[in-house]
Amino acid sequence: MTLNEKLDILIRFMLDESDNKTLEIPVSPEAKKSLLRALTNVRPPNPISEEILKLQDEYLQEENQLRGIVDFTSFKRMKNGFYLWKGDITRVKCDAIVNAANGELTGCYLPCHNCLDNCVHTYAGMRLREYCAEIIRQKKRREPVGQAEITPGFNLPCKHIIHTVGPAVSGRLTRRHKKELASCYSSCLKTADENYLDNVVFCCVSTGVFGFPNKEAAEIAVETAENYKKSSGSKLDIAFCVYADLDEELYKTLLSCR
C-alpha cells in the first residue's frame, strides 16, 4: 500500500468517526498530510481500533523517515557531557527528548499549530495522546508546573518523551518563574536517570508562546543541568536543541565559557 493510499484511508476514517459528511479529501499529497494532521490534532483521546493504529504507525514511521532522522551522536560536543544542536527535535534519534507540555499532557488541540507540543503529538501519533490522558486520569489532576512525566516515543525516532509543564510569563519575570523553570530541568534530568537513560535532548522550555525571556531561560537551563550533574554524579549526556538563531548564540556562549 502506498503512502498516498494510507493517507486516504486514515483521513476517511477520521472524517467518518467525526461524522463529517461534507469535507472532501484533497487531491495533493501535501494537502492530505495537512488535513490528516488537523484531524489528528482535534481528535480527543478516545479508543481506536488496532487496525487503524497499525496503519497510522506505518504511515508515520514512513513519513518520519522522509522528514529525515538525526542521530544524537552527530551533535556538536561542547564540554563536560553537554551538546548543542540546531534543528527540529522531533527528528532526533536518542534516548529521550523533552516536550514542553500543557497541564493536560494531551498535546495542542489547535489544528496544525506549529508549537512543539503539537509537533510532538503529531509525529508520535494518536497513541501518545491516549497514553498521556491515562496518566492524568490516574493522577486525577492536571500536571503541576515544574514536574516531569515519561512516556514512550511511539513513532518518533526517540525511545522516550519526557513531558514537562513550564511556567508561563505574561508580565514581569519573577523569582517564582525562575524557580519553576529550574524545577522543569532538574525533574527531567532526575526522570532520565531514574529510567537509566544515557542521553536526553532538551527543547527551550517556556520560551516562545510561554513568554520566558530567552537569555534568562538559557542561563537557568545550563546552570541547573551543570549543578545537577555535579551534585548527583550523573553520567547523562545532555543536549540542548535550539530552533532560533538567538538561542543558538546564547547556548554557544554559555557552554563554551564553562
CSV table of C-alpha atoms in Angstrom, one decimal:
chain,number,residue,atom,x,y,z
A,1,MET,CA,0.0,0.0,0.0
A,2,THR,CA,1.4,3.4,-1.0
A,3,LEU,CA,1.8,6.4,1.4
A,4,ASN,CA,-1.0,8.1,-0.5
A,5,GLU,CA,-3.4,5.2,-0.1
A,6,LYS,CA,-2.6,5.1,3.6
A,7,LEU,CA,-3.4,8.8,3.8
A,8,ASP,CA,-6.8,8.3,2.1
A,9,ILE,CA,-7.8,5.5,4.5
A,10,LEU,CA,-6.7,7.4,7.6
A,11,ILE,CA,-8.5,10.6,6.5
A,12,ARG,CA,-11.7,8.8,5.6
A,13,PHE,CA,-11.7,7.0,9.0
A,14,MET,CA,-11.2,10.3,10.8
A,15,LEU,CA,-14.0,12.0,8.8
A,16,ASP,CA,-16.4,9.1,9.3
A,17,GLU,CA,-15.6,9.0,13.0
A,18,SER,CA,-16.4,12.7,13.4
A,19,ASP,CA,-19.5,12.2,11.3
A,20,ASN,CA,-18.2,14.8,8.8
A,21,LYS,CA,-20.0,14.1,5.5
A,22,THR,CA,-19.2,17.3,3.7
A,23,LEU,CA,-15.4,17.7,3.8
A,24,GLU,CA,-13.8,16.3,0.6
A,25,ILE,CA,-10.4,14.6,0.7
A,26,PRO,CA,-8.0,16.9,-1.2
A,27,VAL,CA,-6.0,15.7,-4.3
A,28,SER,CA,-2.4,16.8,-3.5
A,29,PRO,CA,-0.4,14.7,-1.0
A,30,GLU,CA,0.7,17.8,0.9
A,31,ALA,CA,-2.9,18.9,1.4
A,32,LYS,CA,-3.8,15.4,2.5
A,33,LYS,CA,-1.0,15.5,5.1
A,34,SER,CA,-2.2,18.8,6.4
A,35,LEU,CA,-5.8,17.6,6.7
A,36,LEU,CA,-4.8,14.4,8.5
A,37,ARG,CA,-2.6,16.4,10.9
A,38,ALA,CA,-5.5,18.8,11.6
A,39,LEU,CA,-8.0,16.0,12.2
A,40,THR,CA,-5.5,14.2,14.5
A,41,ASN,CA,-4.8,17.4,16.4
A,42,VAL,CA,-8.5,18.0,17.3
A,43,ARG,CA,-9.3,14.3,18.0
A,44,PRO,CA,-10.0,13.6,21.7
A,45,PRO,CA,-8.2,10.6,23.3
A,46,ASN,CA,-10.9,8.1,22.6
A,47,PRO,CA,-10.3,4.4,22.0
A,48,ILE,CA,-9.3,3.4,18.4
A,49,SER,CA,-9.0,0.1,16.7
A,50,GLU,CA,-5.7,-1.6,16.4
A,51,GLU,CA,-6.2,-1.9,12.7
A,52,ILE,CA,-6.3,1.9,12.3
A,53,LEU,CA,-3.4,2.4,14.8
A,54,LYS,CA,-1.3,-0.1,12.9
A,55,LEU,CA,-1.9,1.8,9.6
A,56,GLN,CA,-1.2,5.1,11.3
A,57,ASP,CA,2.0,3.8,12.7
A,58,GLU,CA,3.2,2.5,9.3
A,59,TYR,CA,2.3,5.9,7.7
A,60,LEU,CA,4.1,8.0,10.4
A,61,GLN,CA,7.2,5.8,10.5
A,62,GLU,CA,7.5,6.2,6.7
A,63,GLU,CA,6.8,9.9,7.0
A,64,ASN,CA,9.3,10.4,9.7
A,65,GLN,CA,11.9,8.7,7.6
A,66,LEU,CA,11.2,11.0,4.8
A,67,ARG,CA,11.5,14.0,7.1
A,68,GLY,CA,15.0,12.8,8.0
A,69,ILE,CA,16.3,11.4,11.2
A,70,VAL,CA,19.3,12.9,13.0
A,71,ASP,CA,21.3,10.8,15.5
A,72,PHE,CA,22.4,12.2,18.8
A,73,THR,CA,25.9,11.1,18.1
A,74,SER,CA,26.2,13.7,15.3
A,75,PHE,CA,25.6,16.6,17.7
A,76,LYS,CA,28.4,19.1,18.4
A,77,ARG,CA,30.0,18.3,21.7
A,78,MET,CA,30.7,21.4,23.7
A,79,LYS,CA,32.2,20.2,27.0
A,80,ASN,CA,31.6,18.2,30.2
A,81,GLY,CA,28.9,16.0,28.6
A,82,PHE,CA,27.0,18.8,27.0
A,83,TYR,CA,25.9,19.0,23.4
A,84,LEU,CA,24.3,21.6,21.2
A,85,TRP,CA,22.2,21.1,18.0
A,86,LYS,CA,20.0,23.5,15.9
A,87,GLY,CA,17.0,21.9,14.3
A,88,ASP,CA,13.7,20.0,14.7
A,89,ILE,CA,13.8,18.0,18.0
A,90,THR,CA,11.1,15.6,16.6
A,91,ARG,CA,13.7,14.3,14.2
A,92,VAL,CA,16.2,13.3,16.8
A,93,LYS,CA,17.2,9.7,17.5
A,94,CYS,CA,18.1,9.5,21.1
A,95,ASP,CA,17.0,8.0,24.5
A,96,ALA,CA,14.6,10.9,25.3
A,97,ILE,CA,13.5,14.3,24.1
A,98,VAL,CA,11.9,16.8,26.3
A,99,ASN,CA,8.5,18.2,25.3
A,100,ALA,CA,7.1,21.5,26.6
A,101,ALA,CA,3.7,20.2,27.5
A,102,ASN,CA,0.5,21.7,28.9
A,103,GLY,CA,-1.2,20.8,32.1
A,104,GLU,CA,-3.4,18.2,30.5
A,105,LEU,CA,-0.4,16.5,28.9
A,106,THR,CA,-2.5,15.6,25.9
A,107,GLY,CA,-1.0,18.0,23.4
A,108,CYS,CA,-2.1,21.1,21.5
A,109,TYR,CA,-5.6,20.8,20.0
A,110,LEU,CA,-5.2,23.7,17.6
A,111,PRO,CA,-5.1,22.3,14.0
A,112,CYS,CA,-1.6,22.3,12.5
A,113,HIS,CA,-0.3,24.7,15.1
A,114,ASN,CA,3.4,25.0,15.0
A,115,CYS,CA,4.2,24.7,18.7
A,116,LEU,CA,6.4,21.9,19.9
A,117,ASP,CA,3.6,20.2,21.8
A,118,ASN,CA,1.6,20.0,18.6
A,119,CYS,CA,4.5,18.7,16.6
A,120,VAL,CA,5.5,16.0,19.2
A,121,HIS,CA,1.9,14.6,19.3
A,122,THR,CA,1.5,14.9,15.5
A,123,TYR,CA,4.6,12.8,14.7
A,124,ALA,CA,4.3,10.4,17.6
A,125,GLY,CA,0.7,9.6,16.7
A,126,MET,CA,-2.6,9.1,18.5
A,127,ARG,CA,-1.3,6.5,20.9
A,128,LEU,CA,0.6,9.3,22.7
A,129,ARG,CA,-2.5,11.4,23.5
A,130,GLU,CA,-4.3,8.3,24.8
A,131,TYR,CA,-1.3,7.3,27.0
A,132,CYS,CA,-1.0,10.9,28.4
A,133,ALA,CA,-4.7,11.0,29.1
A,134,GLU,CA,-4.4,7.8,31.1
A,135,ILE,CA,-1.6,9.4,33.2
A,136,ILE,CA,-3.9,12.4,34.0
A,137,ARG,CA,-6.8,10.0,34.8
A,138,GLN,CA,-4.7,8.2,37.3
A,139,LYS,CA,-3.4,11.3,38.9
A,140,LYS,CA,-6.9,12.9,39.0
A,141,ARG,CA,-5.4,16.3,38.5
A,142,ARG,CA,-3.5,18.4,36.0
A,143,GLU,CA,0.2,18.0,35.7
A,144,PRO,CA,1.8,20.6,38.0
A,145,VAL,CA,4.3,23.2,36.7
A,146,GLY,CA,7.9,22.1,37.2
A,147,GLN,CA,7.4,18.3,37.3
A,148,ALA,CA,8.1,15.6,34.6
A,149,GLU,CA,6.3,12.6,33.2
A,150,ILE,CA,7.9,10.0,30.8
A,151,THR,CA,6.2,8.2,28.0
A,152,PRO,CA,7.2,6.0,25.1
A,153,GLY,CA,8.3,7.9,21.9
A,154,PHE,CA,5.9,5.8,19.9
A,155,ASN,CA,6.5,6.7,16.2
A,156,LEU,CA,9.2,9.3,16.9
A,157,PRO,CA,12.9,8.4,16.5
A,158,CYS,CA,13.5,8.9,20.2
A,159,LYS,CA,12.8,6.0,22.6
A,160,HIS,CA,11.1,8.2,25.2
A,161,ILE,CA,9.5,11.6,25.6
A,162,ILE,CA,9.8,13.4,28.9
A,163,HIS,CA,6.9,15.9,29.3
A,164,THR,CA,7.3,19.0,31.5
A,165,VAL,CA,5.0,22.0,32.1
A,166,GLY,CA,7.0,25.2,32.2
A,167,PRO,CA,5.9,28.5,33.7
A,168,ALA,CA,4.1,31.0,31.6
A,169,VAL,CA,5.3,34.6,31.9
A,170,SER,CA,2.8,37.2,30.9
A,171,GLY,CA,4.3,40.2,32.7
A,172,ARG,CA,7.4,40.7,34.8
A,173,LEU,CA,9.8,37.8,35.3
A,174,THR,CA,9.7,36.8,39.0
A,175,ARG,CA,11.7,34.6,41.3
A,176,ARG,CA,8.9,32.0,41.2
A,177,HIS,CA,9.1,31.8,37.4
A,178,LYS,CA,12.8,31.1,37.6
A,179,LYS,CA,12.4,28.5,40.4
A,180,GLU,CA,9.7,26.7,38.4
A,181,LEU,CA,11.8,26.6,35.2
A,182,ALA,CA,14.8,25.3,37.1
A,183,SER,CA,12.5,22.6,38.5
A,184,CYS,CA,11.5,21.6,35.0
A,185,TYR,CA,15.1,20.9,34.1
A,186,SER,CA,16.0,19.1,37.3
A,187,SER,CA,12.8,17.0,37.2
A,188,CYS,CA,13.5,15.9,33.6
A,189,LEU,CA,17.1,15.0,34.4
A,190,LYS,CA,16.1,13.1,37.5
A,191,THR,CA,13.4,11.2,35.5
A,192,ALA,CA,16.0,10.4,32.8
A,193,ASP,CA,18.4,8.9,35.4
A,194,GLU,CA,15.6,7.0,37.2
A,195,ASN,CA,14.8,5.3,33.9
A,196,TYR,CA,18.5,4.5,33.2
A,197,LEU,CA,18.8,6.7,30.1
A,198,ASP,CA,22.1,7.6,28.6
A,199,ASN,CA,21.2,10.9,27.0
A,200,VAL,CA,18.4,13.5,26.9
A,201,VAL,CA,17.7,16.3,24.5
A,202,PHE,CA,16.1,19.5,25.8
A,203,CYS,CA,13.9,21.9,23.9
A,204,CYS,CA,13.9,25.6,25.1
A,205,VAL,CA,11.3,25.1,27.8
A,206,SER,CA,8.9,28.0,28.4
A,207,THR,CA,10.3,30.3,25.7
A,208,GLY,CA,8.2,31.3,22.7
A,209,VAL,CA,4.5,31.4,23.4
A,210,PHE,CA,5.1,30.9,27.2
A,211,GLY,CA,6.9,34.2,27.3
A,212,PHE,CA,10.0,33.3,29.3
A,213,PRO,CA,12.9,35.6,28.2
A,214,ASN,CA,15.4,33.6,26.1
A,215,LYS,CA,18.5,34.7,27.8
A,216,GLU,CA,17.4,34.0,31.3
A,217,ALA,CA,15.8,30.7,30.2
A,218,ALA,CA,19.1,29.5,28.7
A,219,GLU,CA,21.1,30.6,31.7
A,220,ILE,CA,18.8,28.7,34.0
A,221,ALA,CA,18.8,25.6,31.7
A,222,VAL,CA,22.6,25.4,31.7
A,223,GLU,CA,23.2,26.2,35.3
A,224,THR,CA,20.6,23.7,36.5
A,225,ALA,CA,22.0,21.0,34.3
A,226,GLU,CA,25.5,21.6,35.5
A,227,ASN,CA,24.5,21.7,39.1
A,228,TYR,CA,22.5,18.5,38.7
A,229,LYS,CA,25.5,16.6,37.2
A,230,LYS,CA,27.8,17.9,39.9
A,231,SER,CA,25.5,17.1,42.9
A,232,SER,CA,24.2,13.7,41.6
A,233,GLY,CA,27.3,12.4,39.8
A,234,SER,CA,25.1,11.7,36.8
A,235,LYS,CA,26.8,10.5,33.7
A,236,LEU,CA,23.9,11.6,31.4
A,237,ASP,CA,24.9,13.2,28.1
A,238,ILE,CA,22.7,16.4,27.9
A,239,ALA,CA,21.9,18.2,24.6
A,240,PHE,CA,20.2,21.5,24.1
A,241,CYS,CA,18.2,21.6,20.9
A,242,VAL,CA,17.5,25.1,19.6
A,243,TYR,CA,15.5,26.4,16.7
A,244,ALA,CA,16.2,30.1,16.6
A,245,ASP,CA,19.5,31.8,15.9
A,246,LEU,CA,19.2,33.8,19.1
A,247,ASP,CA,19.0,30.6,21.2
A,248,GLU,CA,21.9,29.0,19.3
A,249,GLU,CA,24.2,32.0,20.1
A,250,LEU,CA,23.1,32.1,23.8
A,251,TYR,CA,23.9,28.4,24.3
A,252,LYS,CA,27.1,28.6,22.4
A,253,THR,CA,28.3,31.3,24.7
A,254,LEU,CA,27.1,29.6,27.9
A,255,LEU,CA,28.5,26.2,27.0
A,256,SER,CA,31.8,27.4,25.7
A,257,CYS,CA,32.8,29.5,28.7
A,258,ARG,CA,32.1,26.9,31.4
